[in-house]
mmCIF file of C-alpha atoms and ligand atoms in Angstrom:
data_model
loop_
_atom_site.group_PDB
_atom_site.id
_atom_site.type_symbol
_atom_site.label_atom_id
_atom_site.label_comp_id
_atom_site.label_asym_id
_atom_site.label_seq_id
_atom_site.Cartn_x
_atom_site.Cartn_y
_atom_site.Cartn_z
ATOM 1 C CA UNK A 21 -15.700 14.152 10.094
ATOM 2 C CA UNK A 22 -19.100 15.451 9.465
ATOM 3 C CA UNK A 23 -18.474 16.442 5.874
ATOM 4 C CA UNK A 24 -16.120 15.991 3.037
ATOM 5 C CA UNK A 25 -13.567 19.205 2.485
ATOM 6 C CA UNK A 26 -10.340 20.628 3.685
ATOM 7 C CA UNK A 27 -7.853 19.736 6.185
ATOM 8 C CA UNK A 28 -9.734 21.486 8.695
ATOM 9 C CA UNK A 29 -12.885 18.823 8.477
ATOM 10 C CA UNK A 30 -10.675 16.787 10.779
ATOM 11 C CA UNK A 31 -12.025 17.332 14.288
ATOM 12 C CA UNK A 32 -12.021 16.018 17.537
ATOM 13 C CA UNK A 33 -14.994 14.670 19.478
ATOM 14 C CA UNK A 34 -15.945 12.111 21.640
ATOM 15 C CA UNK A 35 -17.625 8.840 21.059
ATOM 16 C CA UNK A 36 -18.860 5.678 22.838
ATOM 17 C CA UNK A 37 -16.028 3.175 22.476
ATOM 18 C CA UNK A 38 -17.404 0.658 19.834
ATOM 19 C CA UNK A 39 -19.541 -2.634 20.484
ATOM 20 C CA UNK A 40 -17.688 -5.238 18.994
ATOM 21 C CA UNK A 41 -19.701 -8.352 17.099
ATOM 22 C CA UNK A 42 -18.623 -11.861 17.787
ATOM 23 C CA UNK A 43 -16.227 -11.908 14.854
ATOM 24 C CA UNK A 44 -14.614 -8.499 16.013
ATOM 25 C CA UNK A 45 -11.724 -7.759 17.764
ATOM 26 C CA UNK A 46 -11.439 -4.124 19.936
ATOM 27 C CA UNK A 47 -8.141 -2.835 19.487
ATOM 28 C CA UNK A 48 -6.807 0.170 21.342
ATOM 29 C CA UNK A 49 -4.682 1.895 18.688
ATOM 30 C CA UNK A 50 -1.495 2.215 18.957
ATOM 31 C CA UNK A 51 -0.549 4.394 15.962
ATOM 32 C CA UNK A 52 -2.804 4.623 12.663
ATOM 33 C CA UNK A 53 -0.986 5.835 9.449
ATOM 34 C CA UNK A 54 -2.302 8.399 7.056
ATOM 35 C CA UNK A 55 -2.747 7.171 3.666
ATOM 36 C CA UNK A 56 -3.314 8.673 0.501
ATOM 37 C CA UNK A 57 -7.006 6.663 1.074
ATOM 38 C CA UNK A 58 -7.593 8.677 3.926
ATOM 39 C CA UNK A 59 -6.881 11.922 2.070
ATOM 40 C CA UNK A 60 -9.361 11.142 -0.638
ATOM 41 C CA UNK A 61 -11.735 10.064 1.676
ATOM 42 C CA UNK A 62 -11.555 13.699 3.422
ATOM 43 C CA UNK A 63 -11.376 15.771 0.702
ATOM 44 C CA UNK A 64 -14.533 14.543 -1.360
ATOM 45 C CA UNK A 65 -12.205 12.740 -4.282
ATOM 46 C CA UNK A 66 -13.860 9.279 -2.570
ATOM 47 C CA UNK A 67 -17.292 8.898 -2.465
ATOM 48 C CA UNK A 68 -17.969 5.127 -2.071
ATOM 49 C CA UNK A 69 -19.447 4.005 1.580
ATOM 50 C CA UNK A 70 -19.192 7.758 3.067
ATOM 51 C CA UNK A 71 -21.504 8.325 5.951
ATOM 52 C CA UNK A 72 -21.434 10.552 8.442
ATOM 53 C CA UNK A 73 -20.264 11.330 11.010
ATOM 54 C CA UNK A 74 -17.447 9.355 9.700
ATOM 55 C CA UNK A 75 -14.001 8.643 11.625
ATOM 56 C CA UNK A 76 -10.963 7.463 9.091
ATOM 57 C CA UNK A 77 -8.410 5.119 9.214
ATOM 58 C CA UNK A 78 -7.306 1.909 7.872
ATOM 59 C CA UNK A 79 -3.948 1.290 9.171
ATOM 60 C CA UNK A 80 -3.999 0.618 12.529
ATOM 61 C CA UNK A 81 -1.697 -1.308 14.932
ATOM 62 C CA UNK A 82 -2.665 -1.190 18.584
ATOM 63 C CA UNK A 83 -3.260 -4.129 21.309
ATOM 64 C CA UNK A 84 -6.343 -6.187 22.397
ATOM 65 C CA UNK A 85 -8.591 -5.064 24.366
ATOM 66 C CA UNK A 86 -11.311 -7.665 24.239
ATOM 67 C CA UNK A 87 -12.560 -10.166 21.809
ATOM 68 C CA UNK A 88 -15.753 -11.437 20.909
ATOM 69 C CA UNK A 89 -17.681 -14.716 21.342
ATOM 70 C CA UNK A 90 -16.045 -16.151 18.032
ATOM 71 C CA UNK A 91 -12.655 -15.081 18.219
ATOM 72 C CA UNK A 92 -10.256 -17.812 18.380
ATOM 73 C CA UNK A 93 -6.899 -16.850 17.740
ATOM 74 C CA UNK A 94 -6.212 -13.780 19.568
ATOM 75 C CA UNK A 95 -6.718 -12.655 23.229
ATOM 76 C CA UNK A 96 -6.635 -9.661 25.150
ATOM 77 C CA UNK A 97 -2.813 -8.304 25.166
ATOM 78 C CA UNK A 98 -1.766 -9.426 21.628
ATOM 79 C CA UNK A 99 -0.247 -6.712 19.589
ATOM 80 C CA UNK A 100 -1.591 -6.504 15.985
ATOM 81 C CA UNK A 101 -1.685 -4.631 12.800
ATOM 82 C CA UNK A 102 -4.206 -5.144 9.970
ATOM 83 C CA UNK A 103 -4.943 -5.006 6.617
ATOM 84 C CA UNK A 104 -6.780 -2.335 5.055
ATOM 85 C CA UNK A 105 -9.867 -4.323 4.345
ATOM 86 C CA UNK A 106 -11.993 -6.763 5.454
ATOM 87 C CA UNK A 107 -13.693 -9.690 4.008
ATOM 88 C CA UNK A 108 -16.292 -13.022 4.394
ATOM 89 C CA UNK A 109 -13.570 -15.660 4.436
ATOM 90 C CA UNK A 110 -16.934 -17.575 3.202
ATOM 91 C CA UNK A 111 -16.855 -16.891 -0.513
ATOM 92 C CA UNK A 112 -15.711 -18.536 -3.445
ATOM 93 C CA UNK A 113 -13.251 -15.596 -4.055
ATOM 94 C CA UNK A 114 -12.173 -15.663 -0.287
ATOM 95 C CA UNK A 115 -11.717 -19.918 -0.438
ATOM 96 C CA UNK A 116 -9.412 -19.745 -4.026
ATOM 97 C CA UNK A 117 -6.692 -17.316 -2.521
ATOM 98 C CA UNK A 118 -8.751 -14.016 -4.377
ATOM 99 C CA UNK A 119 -9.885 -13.071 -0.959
ATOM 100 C CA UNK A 120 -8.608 -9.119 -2.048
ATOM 101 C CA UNK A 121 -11.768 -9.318 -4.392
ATOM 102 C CA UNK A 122 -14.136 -10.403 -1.996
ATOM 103 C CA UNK A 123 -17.319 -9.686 -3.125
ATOM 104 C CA UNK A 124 -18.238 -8.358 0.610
ATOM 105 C CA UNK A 125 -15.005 -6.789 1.228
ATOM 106 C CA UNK A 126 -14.980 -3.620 3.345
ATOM 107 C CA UNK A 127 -12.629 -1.477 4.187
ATOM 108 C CA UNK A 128 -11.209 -0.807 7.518
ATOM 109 C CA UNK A 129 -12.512 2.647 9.126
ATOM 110 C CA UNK A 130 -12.468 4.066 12.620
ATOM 111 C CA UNK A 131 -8.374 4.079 13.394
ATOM 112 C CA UNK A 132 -8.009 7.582 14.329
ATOM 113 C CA UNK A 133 -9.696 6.789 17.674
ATOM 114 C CA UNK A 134 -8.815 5.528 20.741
ATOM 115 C CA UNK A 135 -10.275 2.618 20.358
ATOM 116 C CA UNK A 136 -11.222 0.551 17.060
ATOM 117 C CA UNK A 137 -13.773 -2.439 15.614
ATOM 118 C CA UNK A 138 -12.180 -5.320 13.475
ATOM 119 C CA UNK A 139 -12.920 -8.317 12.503
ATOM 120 C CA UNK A 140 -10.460 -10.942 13.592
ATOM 121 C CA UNK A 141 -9.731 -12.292 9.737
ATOM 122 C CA UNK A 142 -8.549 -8.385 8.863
ATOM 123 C CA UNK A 143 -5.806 -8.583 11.637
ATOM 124 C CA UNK A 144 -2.493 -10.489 12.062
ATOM 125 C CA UNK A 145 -0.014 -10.529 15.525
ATOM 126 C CA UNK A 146 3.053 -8.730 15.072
ATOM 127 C CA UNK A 147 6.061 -9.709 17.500
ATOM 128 C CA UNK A 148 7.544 -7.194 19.965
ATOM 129 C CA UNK A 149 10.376 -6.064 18.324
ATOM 130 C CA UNK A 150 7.842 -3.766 16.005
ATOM 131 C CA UNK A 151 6.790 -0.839 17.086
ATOM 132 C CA UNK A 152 3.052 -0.001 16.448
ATOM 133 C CA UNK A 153 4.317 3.323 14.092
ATOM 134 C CA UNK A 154 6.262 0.866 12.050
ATOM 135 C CA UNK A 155 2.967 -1.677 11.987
ATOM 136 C CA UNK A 156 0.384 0.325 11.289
ATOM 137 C CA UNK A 157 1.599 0.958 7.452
ATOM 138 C CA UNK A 158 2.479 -2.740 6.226
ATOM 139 C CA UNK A 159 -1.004 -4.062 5.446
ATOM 140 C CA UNK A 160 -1.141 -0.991 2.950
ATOM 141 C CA UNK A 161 2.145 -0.765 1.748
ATOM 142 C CA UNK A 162 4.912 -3.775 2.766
ATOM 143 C CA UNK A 163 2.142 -6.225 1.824
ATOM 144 C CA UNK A 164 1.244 -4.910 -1.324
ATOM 145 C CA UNK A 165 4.809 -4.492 -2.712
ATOM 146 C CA UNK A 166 5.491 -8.623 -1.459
ATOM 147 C CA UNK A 167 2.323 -9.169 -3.596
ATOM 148 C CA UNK A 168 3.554 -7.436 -6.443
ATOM 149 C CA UNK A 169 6.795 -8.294 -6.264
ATOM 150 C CA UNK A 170 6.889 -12.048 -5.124
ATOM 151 C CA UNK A 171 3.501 -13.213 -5.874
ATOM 152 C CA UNK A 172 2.020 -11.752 -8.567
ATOM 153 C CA UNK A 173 5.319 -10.904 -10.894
ATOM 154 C CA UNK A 174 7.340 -13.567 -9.696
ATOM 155 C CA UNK A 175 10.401 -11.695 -9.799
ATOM 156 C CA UNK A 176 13.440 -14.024 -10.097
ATOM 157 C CA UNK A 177 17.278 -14.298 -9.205
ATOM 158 C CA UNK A 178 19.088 -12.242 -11.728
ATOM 159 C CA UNK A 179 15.881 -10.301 -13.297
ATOM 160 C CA UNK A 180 15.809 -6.632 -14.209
ATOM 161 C CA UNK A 181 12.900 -4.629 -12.483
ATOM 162 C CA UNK A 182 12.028 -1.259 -13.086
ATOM 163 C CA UNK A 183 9.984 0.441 -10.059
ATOM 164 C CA UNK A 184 7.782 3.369 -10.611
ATOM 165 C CA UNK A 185 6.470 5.812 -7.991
ATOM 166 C CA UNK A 186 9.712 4.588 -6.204
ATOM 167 C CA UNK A 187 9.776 6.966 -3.087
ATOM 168 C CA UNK A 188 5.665 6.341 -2.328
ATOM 169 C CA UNK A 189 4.747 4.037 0.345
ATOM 170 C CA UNK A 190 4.238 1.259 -2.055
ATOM 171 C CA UNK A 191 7.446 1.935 -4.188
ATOM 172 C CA UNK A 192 9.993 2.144 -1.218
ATOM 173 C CA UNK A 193 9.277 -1.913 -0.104
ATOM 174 C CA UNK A 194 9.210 -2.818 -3.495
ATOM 175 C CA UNK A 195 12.554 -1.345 -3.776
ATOM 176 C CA UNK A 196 13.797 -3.501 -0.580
ATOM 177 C CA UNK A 197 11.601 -6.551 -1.661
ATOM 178 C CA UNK A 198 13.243 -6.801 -5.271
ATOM 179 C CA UNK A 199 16.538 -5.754 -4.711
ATOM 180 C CA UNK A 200 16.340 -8.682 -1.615
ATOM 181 C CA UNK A 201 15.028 -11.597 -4.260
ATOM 182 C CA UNK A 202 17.891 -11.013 -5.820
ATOM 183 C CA UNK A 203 16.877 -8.522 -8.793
ATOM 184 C CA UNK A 204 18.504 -5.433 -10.180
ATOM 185 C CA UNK A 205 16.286 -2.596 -9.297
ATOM 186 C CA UNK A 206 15.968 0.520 -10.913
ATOM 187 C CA UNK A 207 13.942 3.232 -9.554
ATOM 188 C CA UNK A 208 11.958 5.608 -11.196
ATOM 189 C CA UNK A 209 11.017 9.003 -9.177
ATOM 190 C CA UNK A 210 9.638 12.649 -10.112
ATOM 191 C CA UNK A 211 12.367 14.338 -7.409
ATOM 192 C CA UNK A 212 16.065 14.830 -7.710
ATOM 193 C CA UNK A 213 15.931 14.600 -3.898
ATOM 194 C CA UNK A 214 14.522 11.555 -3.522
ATOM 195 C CA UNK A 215 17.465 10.253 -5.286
ATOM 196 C CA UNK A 216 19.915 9.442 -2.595
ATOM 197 C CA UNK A 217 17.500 7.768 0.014
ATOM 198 C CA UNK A 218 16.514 5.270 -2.996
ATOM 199 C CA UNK A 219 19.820 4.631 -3.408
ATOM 200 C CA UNK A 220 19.915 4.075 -0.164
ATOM 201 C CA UNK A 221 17.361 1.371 0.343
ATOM 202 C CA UNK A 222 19.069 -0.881 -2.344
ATOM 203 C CA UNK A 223 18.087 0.286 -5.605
ATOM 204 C CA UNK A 224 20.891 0.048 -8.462
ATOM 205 C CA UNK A 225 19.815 2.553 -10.535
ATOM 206 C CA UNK A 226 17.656 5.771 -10.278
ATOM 207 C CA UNK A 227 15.975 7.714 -12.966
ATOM 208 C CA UNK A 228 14.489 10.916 -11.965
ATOM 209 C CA UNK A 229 12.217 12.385 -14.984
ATOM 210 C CA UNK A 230 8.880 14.275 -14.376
ATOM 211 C CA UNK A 231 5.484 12.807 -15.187
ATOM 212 C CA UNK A 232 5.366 12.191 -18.900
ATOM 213 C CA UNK A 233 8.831 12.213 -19.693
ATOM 214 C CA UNK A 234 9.998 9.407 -21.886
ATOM 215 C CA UNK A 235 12.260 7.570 -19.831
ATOM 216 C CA UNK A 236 13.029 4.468 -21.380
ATOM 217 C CA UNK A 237 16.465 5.553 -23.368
ATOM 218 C CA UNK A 238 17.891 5.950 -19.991
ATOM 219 C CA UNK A 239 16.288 2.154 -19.190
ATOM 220 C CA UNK A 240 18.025 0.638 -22.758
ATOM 221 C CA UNK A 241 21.256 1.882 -21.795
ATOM 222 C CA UNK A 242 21.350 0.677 -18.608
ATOM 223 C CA UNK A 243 19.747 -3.077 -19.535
ATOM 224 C CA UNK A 244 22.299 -3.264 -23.345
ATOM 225 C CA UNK A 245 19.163 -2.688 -24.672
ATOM 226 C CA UNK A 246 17.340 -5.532 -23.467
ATOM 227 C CA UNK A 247 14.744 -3.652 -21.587
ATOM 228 C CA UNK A 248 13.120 -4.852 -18.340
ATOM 229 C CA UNK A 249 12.119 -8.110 -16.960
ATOM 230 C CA UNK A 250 9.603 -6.668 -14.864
ATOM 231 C CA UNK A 251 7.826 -3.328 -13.841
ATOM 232 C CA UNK A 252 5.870 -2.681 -10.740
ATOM 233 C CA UNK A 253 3.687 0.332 -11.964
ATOM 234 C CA UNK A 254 3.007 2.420 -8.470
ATOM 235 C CA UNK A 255 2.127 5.373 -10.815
ATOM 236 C CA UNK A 256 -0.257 3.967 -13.625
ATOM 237 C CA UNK A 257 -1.911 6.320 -16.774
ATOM 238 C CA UNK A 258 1.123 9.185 -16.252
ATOM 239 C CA UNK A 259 4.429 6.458 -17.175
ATOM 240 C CA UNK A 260 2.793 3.910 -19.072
ATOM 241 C CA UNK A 261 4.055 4.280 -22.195
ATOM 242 C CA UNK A 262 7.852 4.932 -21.269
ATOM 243 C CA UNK A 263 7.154 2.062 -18.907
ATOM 244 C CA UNK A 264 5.740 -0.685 -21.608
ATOM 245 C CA UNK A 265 8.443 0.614 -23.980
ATOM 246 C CA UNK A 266 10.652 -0.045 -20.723
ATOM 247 C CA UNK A 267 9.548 -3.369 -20.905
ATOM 248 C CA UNK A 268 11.707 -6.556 -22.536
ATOM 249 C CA UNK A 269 10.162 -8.970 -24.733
ATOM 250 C CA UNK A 270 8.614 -11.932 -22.834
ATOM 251 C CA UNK A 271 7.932 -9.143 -19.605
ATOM 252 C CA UNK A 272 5.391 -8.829 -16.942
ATOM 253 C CA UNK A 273 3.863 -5.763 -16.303
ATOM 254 C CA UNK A 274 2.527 -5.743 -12.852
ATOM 255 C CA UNK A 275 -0.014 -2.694 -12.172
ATOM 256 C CA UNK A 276 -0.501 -1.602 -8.282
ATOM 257 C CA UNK A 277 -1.028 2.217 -8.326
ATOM 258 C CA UNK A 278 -3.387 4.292 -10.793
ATOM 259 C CA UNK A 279 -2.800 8.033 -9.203
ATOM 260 C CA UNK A 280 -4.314 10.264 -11.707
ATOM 261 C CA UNK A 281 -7.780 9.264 -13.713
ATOM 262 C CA UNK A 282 -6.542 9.287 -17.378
ATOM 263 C CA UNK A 283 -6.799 6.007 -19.881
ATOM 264 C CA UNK A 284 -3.775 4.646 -21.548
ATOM 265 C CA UNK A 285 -3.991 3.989 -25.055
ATOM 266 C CA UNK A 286 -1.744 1.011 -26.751
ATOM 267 C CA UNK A 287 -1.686 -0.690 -30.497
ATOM 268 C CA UNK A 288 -2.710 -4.462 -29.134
ATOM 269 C CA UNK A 289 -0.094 -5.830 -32.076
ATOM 270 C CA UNK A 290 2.860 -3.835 -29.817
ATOM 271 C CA UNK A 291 1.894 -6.129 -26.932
ATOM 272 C CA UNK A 292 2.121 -8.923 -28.560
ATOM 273 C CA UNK A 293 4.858 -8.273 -30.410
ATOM 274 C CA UNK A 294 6.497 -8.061 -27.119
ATOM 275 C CA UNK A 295 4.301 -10.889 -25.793
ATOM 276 C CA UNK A 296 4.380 -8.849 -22.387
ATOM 277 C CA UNK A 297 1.961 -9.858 -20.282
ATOM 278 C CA UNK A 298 -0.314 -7.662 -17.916
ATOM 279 C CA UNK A 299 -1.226 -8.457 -14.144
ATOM 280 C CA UNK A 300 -3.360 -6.387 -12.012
ATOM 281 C CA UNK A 301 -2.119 -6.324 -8.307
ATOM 282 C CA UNK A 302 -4.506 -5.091 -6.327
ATOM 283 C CA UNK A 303 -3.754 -5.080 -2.100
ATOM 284 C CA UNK A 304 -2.592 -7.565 0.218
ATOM 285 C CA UNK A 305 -4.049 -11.453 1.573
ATOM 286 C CA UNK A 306 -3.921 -12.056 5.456
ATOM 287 C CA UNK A 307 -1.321 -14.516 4.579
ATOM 288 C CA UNK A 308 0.823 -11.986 2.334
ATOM 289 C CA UNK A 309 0.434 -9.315 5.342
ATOM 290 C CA UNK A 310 2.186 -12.314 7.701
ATOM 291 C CA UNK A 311 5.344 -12.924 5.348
ATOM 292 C CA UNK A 312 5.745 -8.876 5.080
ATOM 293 C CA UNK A 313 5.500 -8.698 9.213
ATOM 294 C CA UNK A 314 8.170 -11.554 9.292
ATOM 295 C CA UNK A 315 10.226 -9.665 6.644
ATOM 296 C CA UNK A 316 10.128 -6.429 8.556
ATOM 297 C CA UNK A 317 10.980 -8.933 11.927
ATOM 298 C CA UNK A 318 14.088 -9.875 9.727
ATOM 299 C CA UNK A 319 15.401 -6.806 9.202
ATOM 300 C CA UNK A 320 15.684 -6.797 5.756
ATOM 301 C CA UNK A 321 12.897 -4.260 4.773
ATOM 302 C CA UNK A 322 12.478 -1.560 6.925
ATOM 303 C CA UNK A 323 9.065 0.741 7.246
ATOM 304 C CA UNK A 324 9.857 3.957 6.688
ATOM 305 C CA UNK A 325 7.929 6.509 9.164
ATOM 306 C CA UNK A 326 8.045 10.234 7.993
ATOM 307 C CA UNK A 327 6.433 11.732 11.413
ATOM 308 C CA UNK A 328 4.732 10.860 14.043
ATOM 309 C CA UNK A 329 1.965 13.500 15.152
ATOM 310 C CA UNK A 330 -0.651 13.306 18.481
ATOM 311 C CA UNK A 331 -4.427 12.896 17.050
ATOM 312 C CA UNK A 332 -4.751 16.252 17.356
ATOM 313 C CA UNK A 333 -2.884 17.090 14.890
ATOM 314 C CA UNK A 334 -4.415 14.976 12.379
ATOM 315 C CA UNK A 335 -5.450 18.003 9.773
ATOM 316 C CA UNK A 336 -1.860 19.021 10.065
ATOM 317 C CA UNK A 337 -0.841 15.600 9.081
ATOM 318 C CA UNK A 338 -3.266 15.030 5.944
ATOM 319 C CA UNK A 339 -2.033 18.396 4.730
ATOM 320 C CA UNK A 340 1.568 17.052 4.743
ATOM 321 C CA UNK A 341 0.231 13.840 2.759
ATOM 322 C CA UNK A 342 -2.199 15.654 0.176
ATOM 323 C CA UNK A 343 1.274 18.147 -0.447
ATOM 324 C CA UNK A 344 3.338 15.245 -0.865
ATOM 325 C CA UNK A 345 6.140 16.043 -0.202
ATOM 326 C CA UNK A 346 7.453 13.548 2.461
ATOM 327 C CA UNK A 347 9.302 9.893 2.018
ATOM 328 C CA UNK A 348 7.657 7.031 4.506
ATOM 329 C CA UNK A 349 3.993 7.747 6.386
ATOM 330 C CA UNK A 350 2.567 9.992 8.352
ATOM 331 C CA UNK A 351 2.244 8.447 11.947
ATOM 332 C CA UNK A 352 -0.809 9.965 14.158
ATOM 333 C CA UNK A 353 -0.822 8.421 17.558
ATOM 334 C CA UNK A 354 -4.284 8.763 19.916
HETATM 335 ZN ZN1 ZN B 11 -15.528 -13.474 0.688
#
């Protein structure tokens, strides 16, 4: 990319294959996905740490090429994924298990290439039974929904958990991920037609109701008017409210996904009325990006790829994405 804009910014050019730094690993990709990051990123929406010429993507899976000087626990031939971002492993943040809020976390850029930078603490070994189109998507979305879920709002045996943004890439795992600790899921989605598939996947219930529709009469009568344990909020300012009034007394309210840029507005007395408690989310630890690869080994989430394109199709794919209109990601493969 040499500038921010359509689609048809996306081009293809050659480059020197990059110079990795002793703490770097070169990875030749196998598959990159196409994330709603990436889309911002192109079309001007995402400003922060744009340079040009500028080559996207963040979530790569591919095998070692070479390693540098510093590298000690992965060699040429390992097959990888990685997380999104990448961080000191220094800090104070990194050292107390906040290492998502690194203060000199970067993200991960350069996937839809041949060949790819990162530093070894941003990547994690994934066994052969993966394929690198499944891989490429978990540090952004099977991670995130294990954090949510598991380690951040605790979900329990028996619990009631509301999901929101249910068919997006974050939604779909936390689907799997609840439903497998034991919960009863219900899934909240904007399409009649994602219905089925969510159903599918192993959630209970499914409420389709368009952005802004007050869905939590159709929550009390499914939970005897008890409300819910817990919601993961993929969506953010556009179902709060029918979400928090979703929400049983004594809930958590896990946040993961703000999609549109409005504020929410709430009467503090309501929330403690309810004494619900609030927990910002916020990506996926090296260690939280193992458990989801072991998961996915296991079988009992499953990735959920949409298409897989060559590079050179990359504008076509982003144009799918931006539309969104597909379950799973977008696959590009150099
Ligand atoms: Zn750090």
């Amino acid at each position: 990319m040499h500038e921010q804009g359509a689609p048809s910014v996306l081009r293809i050019e050659d480059m020197p294959v990059p110079v990795i730094k002793a703490n770097e690993v070169l990875i030749k990709v196998g598959a990159v996905g196409v994330s709603y990051h990436d889309v911002v990123e192109r079309n001007g929406a995402y400003q922060r740490g744009v340079h040009f010429p500028m080559v996207l993507g963040n979530e790569v899976a591919g095998t070692v090429e070479k390693v540098g000087d510093l590298v000690t626990t992965l060699k040429a031939g390992d097959r990888v994924c990685c997380k999104p971002f990448q961080v000191c492993g220094m800090c104070r943040r990194c050292r107390n298990g906040m290492e998502t809020a690194c203060k000199k976390r970067r993200g991960v850029r350069g996937g839809y290439a041949e060949y790819v930078a990162i530093t070894e603490e941003a990547l994690v070994k994934i066994p052969d039974s993966l394929t690198f189109e499944e891989a490429c998507m978990l540090g952004a979305s099977t991670g995130v929904a294990l954090n949510a879920v598991r380690d951040v709002a605790k979900v329990q045996i028996g619990e009631r958990v509301l999901v929101t943004g249910a068919s997006g890439g974050c939604g779909i795992p936390s689907v799997e991920i609840a439903r497998a600790s034991g919960a009863t899921v219900i899934a909240v989605t904007r399409s009649e037609a994602k219905r089925q598939e969510l159903l599918d996947i192993g959630a209970h219930h499914v409420i389709v109701a368009p952005d802004g529709k007050d869905f939590s009469g159709d929550v009390n009568a499914l939970t005897q008017d008890e409300g819910v344990d817990v919601v993961i909020d993929n969506v953010g300012s556009r179902v709060f409210t029918p979400s928090f009034k979703s929400l049983a007394v004594g809930g958590r309210y896990a946040f993961v996904g703000q999609l549109f840029r409005e504020e929410i507005s709430i009467n503090p007395a309501r929330i403690f009325f309810k004494r619900a408690r609030f927990i910002g989310v916020g990506s996926c630890r090296r260690d939280q990006l193992e458990d989801a690869v072991a998961l996915v080994a296991s079988g009992k989430v499953k990735p959920r790829v949409a298409k897989v394109l060559p590079l050179e199709q990359a504008a076509e794919a982003h144009a799918m994405v931006e539309g969104g209109d597909v379950v799973g990601r977008v696959v590009l493969k150099p």
